[in-house]
């Protein structure tokens, strides 16, 4: 017992130390932890470390993905969903099949199905790259694509892995694979959305932020476990629950709840992510010993792993090139749409637009259309004003989306960053260890997956900053961002003025809390319209939350 506690304490200190030194050295802490784990595993007094993969796949990944999805702006995720789905689904499938052919050709006595299984293991990327990219002024579109890809590609890879393992034992059809994948995603999405909604409903009725945070710790598992029991993807369920929670938190949860959750989840994320990468390094010795005992050497596995890494980067390069080209053509079509959308936006924002819509609906309805069972007409479920506001929001959102895509084009520089940031990580190692024990050359396949992940992390992660500085992707224009922040400040001042005027008409004085809430409602409205960037909205929200928490502490 004491030994286990000492190991746990040393592990936590190692994670904290790596995180601290990483900032000073200018490298990502997972790289330091992997190297530290490898170094410790080589010490003669350290026993072999073997971790059950289900602890990673079912115990660690759901909370990590939930935490990342809660903090992801729903606005950016919606806008980049096409690119995210291309990278997290289509690219993973293509990479798995190409790598499956490669491994089938080079590794003796394994079938194509086992090759695809290993290809699925090494195809998904890790989220560690986003922590490196964020601090280097890269376009937020690139960051969103990388974050979204890392949220969803794990689920795609695991579904492919299960299908390939089943295909190794019996024949499977293409339609069966597609049906399994569609079922897995659909059921998981439904469960995740329901759990996310229930999370908001329950926590909005809990007044203690600490209790709310404890409840939030259970949400990833409440979403993932039922999904897995139904044969769906628990990881997708956890991600969807996080996205629903993150989008609704601003309207349903108090600033104290959101702040407590954010700080505590940052700690959980640091510990879990650090532990995964430390264990990844510690497992090296046991994996190598197993391969040496069975195959009389590790050189073939190392060469195949390096070849597989080169191939997966090449496949990613080709696919991202096609994706960037497709996005350019899409931008050209949006440029042609822009005048029509702006015309409709100008029309719908005219002061008498609602009145004209009401007259039009009255003319379409015709006179004297009352209910057959009474003289009073049935009140409409949605009033004309509500219909008008929904239509106006859609048009404004469409115009804002066009401005977003056309002002932030993606070219070969951004594509290069997306390619090189696609490094493999702990999911690859954990997934490899879920291969059945009767898998041909199982220990060799696990070592190949480990080497691909480790070399990818060290080589790509260690040089990503240099690549970004070399290709110089287009940064977010600071002057435009400053102007946007100024416009939002003026809009919030107008909202405060309107709240004061409304209070004066009612014969009362507007409280500080009512002004803060009026500003927050304005932020919610412009978030739905998409007229401001997520970073600008997040900065304004932080200020409002700090003001409201300060007001609560003063008892006001």
CSV table of C-alpha atoms in Angstrom, one decimal, residues 24 74 91 141 173-174 183 201 279 293 311 329 354 357 360 366 408 429 498 524 527 542 553 555:
chain,number,residue,atom,x,y,z
A,24,UNK,CA,10.5,27.3,-19.6
A,74,UNK,CA,-19.8,25.6,-30.5
A,91,UNK,CA,-9.1,10.4,-43.5
A,141,UNK,CA,-9.6,27.8,-38.0
A,173,UNK,CA,-19.9,-6.8,-45.7
A,174,UNK,CA,-19.4,-3.2,-46.6
A,183,UNK,CA,-25.6,3.0,-35.5
A,201,UNK,CA,-31.2,20.9,-16.0
A,279,UNK,CA,2.6,5.4,-18.5
A,293,UNK,CA,11.3,-13.2,-26.5
A,311,UNK,CA,3.2,6.4,-45.0
A,329,UNK,CA,-13.4,26.2,-54.3
A,354,UNK,CA,-41.4,43.1,-39.4
A,357,UNK,CA,-44.0,40.6,-42.9
A,360,UNK,CA,-47.9,39.8,-45.9
A,366,UNK,CA,-57.4,35.9,-45.6
A,408,UNK,CA,-9.7,33.6,-43.0
A,429,UNK,CA,-0.8,2.6,-27.6
A,498,UNK,CA,-31.2,50.0,-22.7
A,524,UNK,CA,-25.9,35.1,-26.2
A,527,UNK,CA,-23.1,34.3,-30.3
A,542,UNK,CA,-14.8,36.5,-18.6
A,553,UNK,CA,-18.9,38.5,-2.8
A,555,UNK,CA,-23.4,40.8,-1.1
